[in-house]
Amino acid sequence: MKTNQKTDTEPNSEYNRNPEQTRKQRETCLQTFPGLVPEQISEQLWYRRLEAREVETLALFQAISEIILIIEPEATNITVIPTGLEKKSELQAQIINKTLEQFYDPQQSEQWLELIRQVFTTQETITFEYSLLVEQQTFWFSASISLRTQSQTVLWVAHDITQDQENQHWLQLLERGIAASSNGIVITDASQGDNTIIYVNPGFESITGYSREEVIGKNCRFLQGSDHHQPALTELRKAIKTGESCSVTLRNYRKDGRLFWNELTVSPVRNTWGEVTHYIGIQSDISDRKKAEEERDHFFSSSLNLLCIANLNGYFIRVNPVWEDILGYTEAELLTIPYLELVHPDDREQTFKEAENLSKGLDTLSFENRYRCKDGSYRWLIWNATFLHEHQLIYGIAYDITERKQIEESLKRQALTFENISDGIIITDLEGIIIDWNPAAETIFGYRKTEVLEKNVELLYQLEEAKSLTTKIIRSLIKNSRWSGQIKIICKDGTQRICQTNVVPLKDEKGKIIAAISVNRDITETVDIQEKLKTSQLLLSGVLNSSLDGIMAFKSVRDETGKIIDFEWLLSNPSACEIVGRSESELLGKRLLEKLPGNKEAGLFDRYIQVVETGEPQEHEFYYEHDGIKSWFVNIAIKLGDGFTVTFRNISRTKESELQLQQLNDELESRLNQLQQRNQEILLLSQMNDFLQACLTLEEAYKTFRTLIKPLFPGCSGGIFITKASRDFVEAVVTWGNLPLGETAFHPKDCWCLRRGREHWVDTDHFDLLCNHSDQTSPPKISLCLPMMAQGETLGLLYLYSDSPDQLCESKRQLARTVAEQMALAIANLQLREELQNRSIRDPLTGLFNRRYLEESLEREMSRAHRYEHNVGVIMIDIDHFKRFNDTFGHDGGDAVLKEVGKLLKSSLRGSDIACRYGGEEMTLILPEATLENTYKRAEQIRKLIKQINIEHKRQSLGTITASLGVACFPEHGMTGDAVVQRADTALYQAKKQGRDRVVGAEVE
């Protein structure tokens, strides 16, 4: 058999089948190409058509992935049509080769050849499936064989259905699994309006009792019967509407009407475009599980004990309702609180250890601890618990044993009480035989318990009274269920005691008296005390009647709410009746506020209530002016039962004496304060005088005034004003406090004090006389102006102001006068001292320093220059042709020139520079820290300024003034002041020699 790959070579074979089409094509071609003969047109047309047809056919074959073979009879020649299958991979090419090899395989070729013969014979298309094993992988194909009648060949087309076969295989497995599943599986068609059922498995039929035929085409809601209002249905419908999966539990009904619980999971199936086409529902009959859960929940909810489930993280994950009944917390609250927080702090450590033991597999049995209730109280619980490792959960059951604990505690207390009570307790049968007694009875009667057991209780009684007393007690028990009375007891040592005895019956469950309990209290001392009390009462009555203090006793009168509304008189001794002006018969049994309503207004009634309610005694001194009584009293109220007793005394005379004594003490204290104040003022005045004596300048004195005057006038503001030399205004040099001033400088006419030459006092009655220098917008309440005068001359003003008249009383005003006098003397002395000192160092004509001051200052500046390595400049100035001024204009003219030059020098120098009149018309300047160059420049400036002076004397111009200046500097021209001045004077001589009106510097050697 020969195989090759080729295409059909008969160009006209495909077109001879339609002669009519061929004729039309020829006509069209002749119209298009009129120069061609019909045979030429036909041959060219067919070849063109064939060529185009081959191209289209090849393109079509390349686009498909099929195996296409052209097979001659008996497979003598097989042509492989190239398709897209060959280009996919080497594996696909081997599939084609494997297909060709099957025609030569002895087992397979005969079957295929028979099929090919059948096609030639029947001329019908045959379709079948076959498989190929290529590289250990099986491929399945669906083949179609059809006859090509013109070429008498067979067209073999095989399509790869391997994936379909695998899908079919898995589908068969799934169908078997679905059919074998015990769960009900339902498939519905979502494309239909009602989402009808198209498939159910046998599990569905088994669960519901409905056959497949009965449910196909229906909606699943028929399983709900009439139960259409289940909450889970809303969730299910929402999921179907939105195309989402969901899991719900529904109540469904079988065909026979029986209820079953259906755990349903619904999932959507989507197509390629994401559209929901079907829904798959998986049903599980959980009725048995639901029943078990309901039974478990019923047991969990109806249990009288506390049931819980907890995790290892320390939280409850479920509790039954009993928890809320016993502890008061809701289930939601208990699930959010770590359970150890609910445990009593003293029990937490042991509870934590029990939880650890549980996690290790050790069960908890009869473990007790206390749990906190919501109201803050605690309940006792006893626990049995176990731990399930597979769930990692703790299952516990607790019993509330609080009442049992309380009973146990009560029994313990009762036993403890029986053993430790101070009363002697004797238990006897109905015949009086002792069956038990406590330690207190041993103490009272002297017999040990072992000595009296099984003996008759009559051994404690006097013989003559024993039988009758026993009979009396038994009859009273039968009739009244108790007996009370006093019994004389004979103790073991023969002494006699008196007991207050109460006897009560002890009954069994049927109420029959089986024994008697006798409680005996030794009241021997009490009886003695009562006898003594009677005697004391007689004595007390005598004391009350003879007491000079008023004594009263009251009991509380309360309303229905228990509030005290009044007090009832129980006792009032004769002194009390006399004080209040009422007899005993008028008071006893009456109410306090009815007889003495003034107690309410005076506040006594509220104090008595406080004594009764707090139990705290109160002592109170008060003046009472009510109910016809006007006196001072002191009383002491003490709680007495549900009332109080009060003892009070009239202290009016004592109070008057105290008031007089207080007035005397106040006056004495006031005078002592005044003396202390005067002493303090004298000390301050002395201190001020000492400081003023030590002051060197007026500025120092002013600072002293501010510091030392302010303490002399506390609560006052003030100021000191000094009259200027011109006498045309007064200026404030010192102020303190919040002084309301209109201006700090004013004309003396603005002050009444300065006008009149004496003090001026203004208070609230004389505001119209307020000085103009005071603040008129906020005038002071009181003010005082005092002139400061010395040697008949007014030097200034002392001004004081206060908002309180007490701060400027007469004594303070006298002090102010003294202060003003001292300040005036101090200011006058300092002014005189400054004037004398100024005259000693100043030239009276020019106002410049004199030569003596020059020598002192030059020595001081040279010392500083040596110490700090500074320069010191010296300028010597001489007015040119000064003799001419004297000769021409007289000595007055010369003096005028010297004054103007001195004024110029003072105004043009630095604060540290020193200008002196050296002698005659010569002047000297000392320039500290000035270099030779700076000194020279400064000298040149001064020369020019002197030349610009224009002086008129007696309406006549003195002409131009010039000066010659010599300059020298330390240390260039000398190491001493005298040396530098000498060099500057030499330079001045050179300036005059060179023509005057110039500056010459000393030569450096």
mmCIF file of N, CA, C and O in Angstrom, residues 465-531:
data_model
loop_
_atom_site.group_PDB
_atom_site.id
_atom_site.type_symbol
_atom_site.label_atom_id
_atom_site.label_comp_id
_atom_site.label_asym_id
_atom_site.label_seq_id
_atom_site.Cartn_x
_atom_site.Cartn_y
_atom_site.Cartn_z
ATOM 1 N N GLU A 465 -38.706 23.980 146.954
ATOM 2 C CA GLU A 465 -39.313 24.564 145.764
ATOM 3 C C GLU A 465 -39.180 23.670 144.535
ATOM 4 O O GLU A 465 -39.784 23.955 143.494
ATOM 5 N N ALA A 466 -38.381 22.616 144.579
ATOM 6 C CA ALA A 466 -38.020 21.831 143.405
ATOM 7 C C ALA A 466 -39.241 21.257 142.704
ATOM 8 O O ALA A 466 -39.444 21.454 141.505
ATOM 9 N N LYS A 467 -40.119 20.476 143.422
ATOM 10 C CA LYS A 467 -41.234 19.787 142.786
ATOM 11 C C LYS A 467 -42.235 20.773 142.216
ATOM 12 O O LYS A 467 -42.686 20.640 141.077
ATOM 13 N N SER A 468 -42.593 21.747 143.008
ATOM 14 C CA SER A 468 -43.592 22.717 142.537
ATOM 15 C C SER A 468 -43.077 23.528 141.347
ATOM 16 O O SER A 468 -43.811 23.837 140.406
ATOM 17 N N LEU A 469 -41.802 23.859 141.362
ATOM 18 C CA LEU A 469 -41.225 24.627 140.270
ATOM 19 C C LEU A 469 -41.193 23.821 138.976
ATOM 20 O O LEU A 469 -41.526 24.320 137.894
ATOM 21 N N THR A 470 -40.829 22.522 139.085
ATOM 22 C CA THR A 470 -40.791 21.661 137.894
ATOM 23 C C THR A 470 -42.184 21.531 137.297
ATOM 24 O O THR A 470 -42.378 21.606 136.078
ATOM 25 N N THR A 471 -43.190 21.304 138.170
ATOM 26 C CA THR A 471 -44.574 21.166 137.685
ATOM 27 C C THR A 471 -45.039 22.449 137.001
ATOM 28 O O THR A 471 -45.680 22.423 135.938
ATOM 29 N N LYS A 472 -44.718 23.579 137.602
ATOM 30 C CA LYS A 472 -45.123 24.868 137.040
ATOM 31 C C LYS A 472 -44.514 25.076 135.647
ATOM 32 O O LYS A 472 -45.178 25.545 134.718
ATOM 33 N N ILE A 473 -43.257 24.710 135.502
ATOM 34 C CA ILE A 473 -42.578 24.897 134.208
ATOM 35 C C ILE A 473 -43.207 24.022 133.139
ATOM 36 O O ILE A 473 -43.465 24.467 132.010
ATOM 37 N N ILE A 474 -43.467 22.729 133.448
ATOM 38 C CA ILE A 474 -44.029 21.800 132.457
ATOM 39 C C ILE A 474 -45.411 22.252 132.025
ATOM 40 O O ILE A 474 -45.756 22.223 130.839
ATOM 41 N N ARG A 475 -46.238 22.684 132.979
ATOM 42 C CA ARG A 475 -47.584 23.136 132.617
ATOM 43 C C ARG A 475 -47.529 24.360 131.707
ATOM 44 O O ARG A 475 -48.288 24.484 130.747
ATOM 45 N N SER A 476 -46.630 25.270 132.014
ATOM 46 C CA SER A 476 -46.506 26.479 131.175
ATOM 47 C C SER A 476 -46.035 26.131 129.766
ATOM 48 O O SER A 476 -46.473 26.737 128.784
ATOM 49 N N LEU A 477 -45.141 25.149 129.638
ATOM 50 C CA LEU A 477 -44.678 24.739 128.312
ATOM 51 C C LEU A 477 -45.819 24.184 127.489
ATOM 52 O O LEU A 477 -45.934 24.443 126.281
ATOM 53 N N ILE A 478 -46.656 23.338 128.140
ATOM 54 C CA ILE A 478 -47.767 22.716 127.414
ATOM 55 C C ILE A 478 -48.794 23.763 127.002
ATOM 56 O O ILE A 478 -49.316 23.740 125.889
ATOM 57 N N LYS A 479 -49.046 24.704 127.908
ATOM 58 C CA LYS A 479 -50.087 25.691 127.656
ATOM 59 C C LYS A 479 -49.596 26.868 126.820
ATOM 60 O O LYS A 479 -50.255 27.284 125.856
ATOM 61 N N ASN A 480 -48.453 27.452 127.174
ATOM 62 C CA ASN A 480 -47.981 28.694 126.548
ATOM 63 C C ASN A 480 -46.745 28.513 125.673
ATOM 64 O O ASN A 480 -46.235 29.482 125.110
ATOM 65 N N SER A 481 -46.195 27.300 125.611
ATOM 66 C CA SER A 481 -44.980 26.992 124.828
ATOM 67 C C SER A 481 -43.757 27.730 125.348
ATOM 68 O O SER A 481 -42.769 27.853 124.630
ATOM 69 N N ARG A 482 -43.772 28.254 126.587
ATOM 70 C CA ARG A 482 -42.605 28.853 127.182
ATOM 71 C C ARG A 482 -42.875 29.128 128.655
ATOM 72 O O ARG A 482 -44.018 29.121 129.112
ATOM 73 N N TRP A 483 -41.784 29.333 129.398
ATOM 74 C CA TRP A 483 -41.897 29.768 130.795
ATOM 75 C C TRP A 483 -40.739 30.706 131.070
ATOM 76 O O TRP A 483 -39.617 30.501 130.637
ATOM 77 N N SER A 484 -41.015 31.766 131.779
ATOM 78 C CA SER A 484 -39.987 32.733 132.142
ATOM 79 C C SER A 484 -40.138 33.084 133.606
ATOM 80 O O SER A 484 -41.269 33.197 134.123
ATOM 81 N N GLY A 485 -39.016 33.276 134.246
ATOM 82 C CA GLY A 485 -39.055 33.659 135.645
ATOM 83 C C GLY A 485 -37.678 33.630 136.263
ATOM 84 O O GLY A 485 -36.674 33.301 135.611
ATOM 85 N N GLN A 486 -37.612 34.034 137.522
ATOM 86 C CA GLN A 486 -36.348 34.024 138.254
ATOM 87 C C GLN A 486 -36.309 32.806 139.179
ATOM 88 O O GLN A 486 -37.309 32.480 139.829
ATOM 89 N N ILE A 487 -35.140 32.139 139.204
ATOM 90 C CA ILE A 487 -34.982 30.929 140.012
ATOM 91 C C ILE A 487 -33.740 31.099 140.878
ATOM 92 O O ILE A 487 -32.690 31.550 140.405
ATOM 93 N N LYS A 488 -33.893 30.710 142.133
ATOM 94 C CA LYS A 488 -32.742 30.683 143.021
ATOM 95 C C LYS A 488 -32.036 29.351 142.846
ATOM 96 O O LYS A 488 -32.636 28.292 143.020
ATOM 97 N N ILE A 489 -30.778 29.413 142.453
ATOM 98 C CA ILE A 489 -29.987 28.230 142.127
ATOM 99 C C ILE A 489 -28.991 27.965 143.259
ATOM 100 O O ILE A 489 -28.344 28.900 143.767
ATOM 101 N N ILE A 490 -28.816 26.654 143.570
ATOM 102 C CA ILE A 490 -27.805 26.241 144.535
ATOM 103 C C ILE A 490 -26.633 25.684 143.747
ATOM 104 O O ILE A 490 -26.776 24.677 143.035
ATOM 105 N N CYS A 491 -25.494 26.345 143.785
ATOM 106 C CA CYS A 491 -24.320 25.911 143.024
ATOM 107 C C CYS A 491 -23.624 24.752 143.739
ATOM 108 O O CYS A 491 -23.959 24.391 144.878
ATOM 109 N N LYS A 492 -22.626 24.162 143.050
ATOM 110 C CA LYS A 492 -21.913 22.998 143.587
ATOM 111 C C LYS A 492 -21.218 23.339 144.896
ATOM 112 O O LYS A 492 -21.163 22.502 145.817
ATOM 113 N N ASP A 493 -20.708 24.581 144.991
ATOM 114 C CA ASP A 493 -19.993 24.962 146.206
ATOM 115 C C ASP A 493 -20.931 25.406 147.315
ATOM 116 O O ASP A 493 -20.492 25.890 148.365
ATOM 117 N N GLY A 494 -22.256 25.282 147.100
ATOM 118 C CA GLY A 494 -23.239 25.606 148.114
ATOM 119 C C GLY A 494 -23.695 27.047 148.105
ATOM 120 O O GLY A 494 -24.619 27.409 148.837
ATOM 121 N N THR A 495 -23.059 27.893 147.271
ATOM 122 C CA THR A 495 -23.486 29.292 147.207
ATOM 123 C C THR A 495 -24.805 29.386 146.449
ATOM 124 O O THR A 495 -25.154 28.520 145.646
ATOM 125 N N GLN A 496 -25.498 30.464 146.698
ATOM 126 C CA GLN A 496 -26.807 30.679 146.066
ATOM 127 C C GLN A 496 -26.695 31.790 145.030
ATOM 128 O O GLN A 496 -26.145 32.855 145.287
ATOM 129 N N ARG A 497 -27.242 31.525 143.827
ATOM 130 C CA ARG A 497 -27.252 32.509 142.750
ATOM 131 C C ARG A 497 -28.693 32.709 142.282
ATOM 132 O O ARG A 497 -29.540 31.830 142.490
ATOM 133 N N ILE A 498 -28.956 33.821 141.686
ATOM 134 C CA ILE A 498 -30.281 34.101 141.106
ATOM 135 C C ILE A 498 -30.150 34.122 139.596
ATOM 136 O O ILE A 498 -29.308 34.844 139.046
ATOM 137 N N CYS A 499 -30.967 33.320 138.915
ATOM 138 C CA CYS A 499 -30.927 33.225 137.437
ATOM 139 C C CYS A 499 -32.249 33.678 136.847
ATOM 140 O O CYS A 499 -33.319 33.315 137.352
ATOM 141 N N GLN A 500 -32.130 34.460 135.752
ATOM 142 C CA GLN A 500 -33.300 34.752 134.931
ATOM 143 C C GLN A 500 -33.393 33.621 133.917
ATOM 144 O O GLN A 500 -32.514 33.452 133.072
ATOM 145 N N THR A 501 -34.440 32.828 134.001
ATOM 146 C CA THR A 501 -34.550 31.592 133.227
ATOM 147 C C THR A 501 -35.709 31.684 132.247
ATOM 148 O O THR A 501 -36.818 32.102 132.613
ATOM 149 N N ASN A 502 -35.412 31.278 131.004
ATOM 150 C CA ASN A 502 -36.441 31.117 129.967
ATOM 151 C C ASN A 502 -36.407 29.674 129.513
ATOM 152 O O ASN A 502 -35.350 29.164 129.121
ATOM 153 N N VAL A 503 -37.564 29.022 129.512
ATOM 154 C CA VAL A 503 -37.661 27.615 129.120
ATOM 155 C C VAL A 503 -38.589 27.533 127.921
ATOM 156 O O VAL A 503 -39.720 28.047 127.954
ATOM 157 N N VAL A 504 -38.098 26.876 126.846
ATOM 158 C CA VAL A 504 -38.906 26.682 125.639
ATOM 159 C C VAL A 504 -38.888 25.207 125.286
ATOM 160 O O VAL A 504 -37.941 24.482 125.612
ATOM 161 N N PRO A 505 -39.969 24.698 124.649
ATOM 162 C CA PRO A 505 -40.026 23.275 124.298
ATOM 163 C C PRO A 505 -39.214 22.963 123.047
ATOM 164 O O PRO A 505 -39.032 23.816 122.173
ATOM 165 N N LEU A 506 -38.713 21.738 122.918
ATOM 166 C CA LEU A 506 -38.066 21.215 121.726
ATOM 167 C C LEU A 506 -38.986 20.163 121.149
ATOM 168 O O LEU A 506 -39.295 19.159 121.804
ATOM 169 N N LYS A 507 -39.480 20.382 119.924
ATOM 170 C CA LYS A 507 -40.493 19.514 119.325
ATOM 171 C C LYS A 507 -39.883 18.696 118.200
ATOM 172 O O LYS A 507 -38.902 19.104 117.565
ATOM 173 N N ASP A 508 -40.538 17.515 117.939
ATOM 174 C CA ASP A 508 -40.114 16.701 116.813
ATOM 175 C C ASP A 508 -40.858 17.141 115.563
ATOM 176 O O ASP A 508 -41.551 18.171 115.556
ATOM 177 N N GLU A 509 -40.721 16.329 114.455
ATOM 178 C CA GLU A 509 -41.320 16.706 113.185
ATOM 179 C C GLU A 509 -42.833 16.793 113.258
ATOM 180 O O GLU A 509 -43.472 17.543 112.511
ATOM 181 N N LYS A 510 -43.436 16.030 114.189
ATOM 182 C CA LYS A 510 -44.901 16.019 114.293
ATOM 183 C C LYS A 510 -45.408 17.065 115.273
ATOM 184 O O LYS A 510 -46.608 17.136 115.532
ATOM 185 N N GLY A 511 -44.507 17.854 115.844
ATOM 186 C CA GLY A 511 -44.907 18.890 116.764
ATOM 187 C C GLY A 511 -45.048 18.425 118.191
ATOM 188 O O GLY A 511 -45.537 19.175 119.047
ATOM 189 N N LYS A 512 -44.611 17.237 118.484
ATOM 190 C CA LYS A 512 -44.694 16.705 119.848
ATOM 191 C C LYS A 512 -43.488 17.171 120.646
ATOM 192 O O LYS A 512 -42.364 17.144 120.184
ATOM 193 N N ILE A 513 -43.757 17.602 121.916
ATOM 194 C CA ILE A 513 -42.682 18.066 122.773
ATOM 195 C C ILE A 513 -41.866 16.866 123.233
ATOM 196 O O ILE A 513 -42.414 15.916 123.820
ATOM 197 N N ILE A 514 -40.568 16.910 122.973
ATOM 198 C CA ILE A 514 -39.708 15.797 123.353
ATOM 199 C C ILE A 514 -38.666 16.208 124.385
ATOM 200 O O ILE A 514 -38.044 15.358 125.014
ATOM 201 N N ALA A 515 -38.444 17.515 124.533
ATOM 202 C CA ALA A 515 -37.451 17.972 125.493
ATOM 203 C C ALA A 515 -37.708 19.438 125.803
ATOM 204 O O ALA A 515 -38.569 20.087 125.194
ATOM 205 N N ALA A 516 -36.959 19.944 126.792
ATOM 206 C CA ALA A 516 -37.076 21.350 127.174
ATOM 207 C C ALA A 516 -35.688 21.980 127.167
ATOM 208 O O ALA A 516 -34.713 21.381 127.612
ATOM 209 N N ILE A 517 -35.620 23.231 126.634
ATOM 210 C CA ILE A 517 -34.360 23.982 126.586
ATOM 211 C C ILE A 517 -34.487 25.119 127.575
ATOM 212 O O ILE A 517 -35.378 25.972 127.469
ATOM 213 N N SER A 518 -33.582 25.121 128.529
ATOM 214 C CA SER A 518 -33.594 26.140 129.574
ATOM 215 C C SER A 518 -32.385 27.055 129.392
ATOM 216 O O SER A 518 -31.240 26.602 129.370
ATOM 217 N N VAL A 519 -32.656 28.344 129.236
ATOM 218 C CA VAL A 519 -31.597 29.351 129.084
ATOM 219 C C VAL A 519 -31.538 30.140 130.389
ATOM 220 O O VAL A 519 -32.516 30.813 130.770
ATOM 221 N N ASN A 520 -30.389 30.088 131.052
ATOM 222 C CA ASN A 520 -30.242 30.667 132.376
ATOM 223 C C ASN A 520 -29.186 31.768 132.350
ATOM 224 O O ASN A 520 -28.050 31.542 131.909
ATOM 225 N N ARG A 521 -29.596 32.935 132.788
ATOM 226 C CA ARG A 521 -28.657 34.060 132.872
ATOM 227 C C ARG A 521 -28.481 34.432 134.347
ATOM 228 O O ARG A 521 -29.467 34.686 135.068
ATOM 229 N N ASP A 522 -27.226 34.478 134.749
ATOM 230 C CA ASP A 522 -26.926 34.812 136.140
ATOM 231 C C ASP A 522 -27.152 36.307 136.342
ATOM 232 O O ASP A 522 -26.432 37.143 135.802
ATOM 233 N N ILE A 523 -28.200 36.632 137.124
ATOM 234 C CA ILE A 523 -28.533 38.051 137.337
ATOM 235 C C ILE A 523 -28.339 38.429 138.798
ATOM 236 O O ILE A 523 -28.941 39.401 139.273
ATOM 237 N N THR A 524 -27.510 37.653 139.484
ATOM 238 C CA THR A 524 -27.282 37.950 140.903
ATOM 239 C C THR A 524 -26.778 39.373 141.070
ATOM 240 O O THR A 524 -27.299 40.156 141.882
ATOM 241 N N GLU A 525 -25.732 39.739 140.277
ATOM 242 C CA GLU A 525 -25.192 41.090 140.362
ATOM 243 C C GLU A 525 -26.219 42.119 139.897
ATOM 244 O O GLU A 525 -26.301 43.231 140.442
ATOM 245 N N THR A 526 -27.019 41.747 138.874
ATOM 246 C CA THR A 526 -28.025 42.684 138.359
ATOM 247 C C THR A 526 -29.059 42.996 139.413
ATOM 248 O O THR A 526 -29.488 44.160 139.574
ATOM 249 N N VAL A 527 -29.481 41.943 140.144
ATOM 250 C CA VAL A 527 -30.456 42.174 141.219
ATOM 251 C C VAL A 527 -29.873 43.103 142.269
ATOM 252 O O VAL A 527 -30.538 44.026 142.768
ATOM 253 N N ASP A 528 -28.585 42.858 142.578
ATOM 254 C CA ASP A 528 -27.936 43.751 143.540
ATOM 255 C C ASP A 528 -27.899 45.179 143.018
ATOM 256 O O ASP A 528 -28.129 46.133 143.772
ATOM 257 N N ILE A 529 -27.600 45.272 141.699
ATOM 258 C CA ILE A 529 -27.524 46.613 141.104
ATOM 259 C C ILE A 529 -28.888 47.278 141.125
ATOM 260 O O ILE A 529 -29.008 48.494 141.363
ATOM 261 N N GLN A 530 -29.930 46.509 140.838
ATOM 262 C CA GLN A 530 -31.275 47.094 140.841
ATOM 263 C C GLN A 530 -31.624 47.639 142.221
ATOM 264 O O GLN A 530 -32.251 48.699 142.354
ATOM 265 N N GLU A 531 -31.246 46.896 143.270
ATOM 266 C CA GLU A 531 -31.491 47.391 144.622
ATOM 267 C C GLU A 531 -30.730 48.689 144.867
ATOM 268 O O GLU A 531 -31.269 49.640 145.439
#
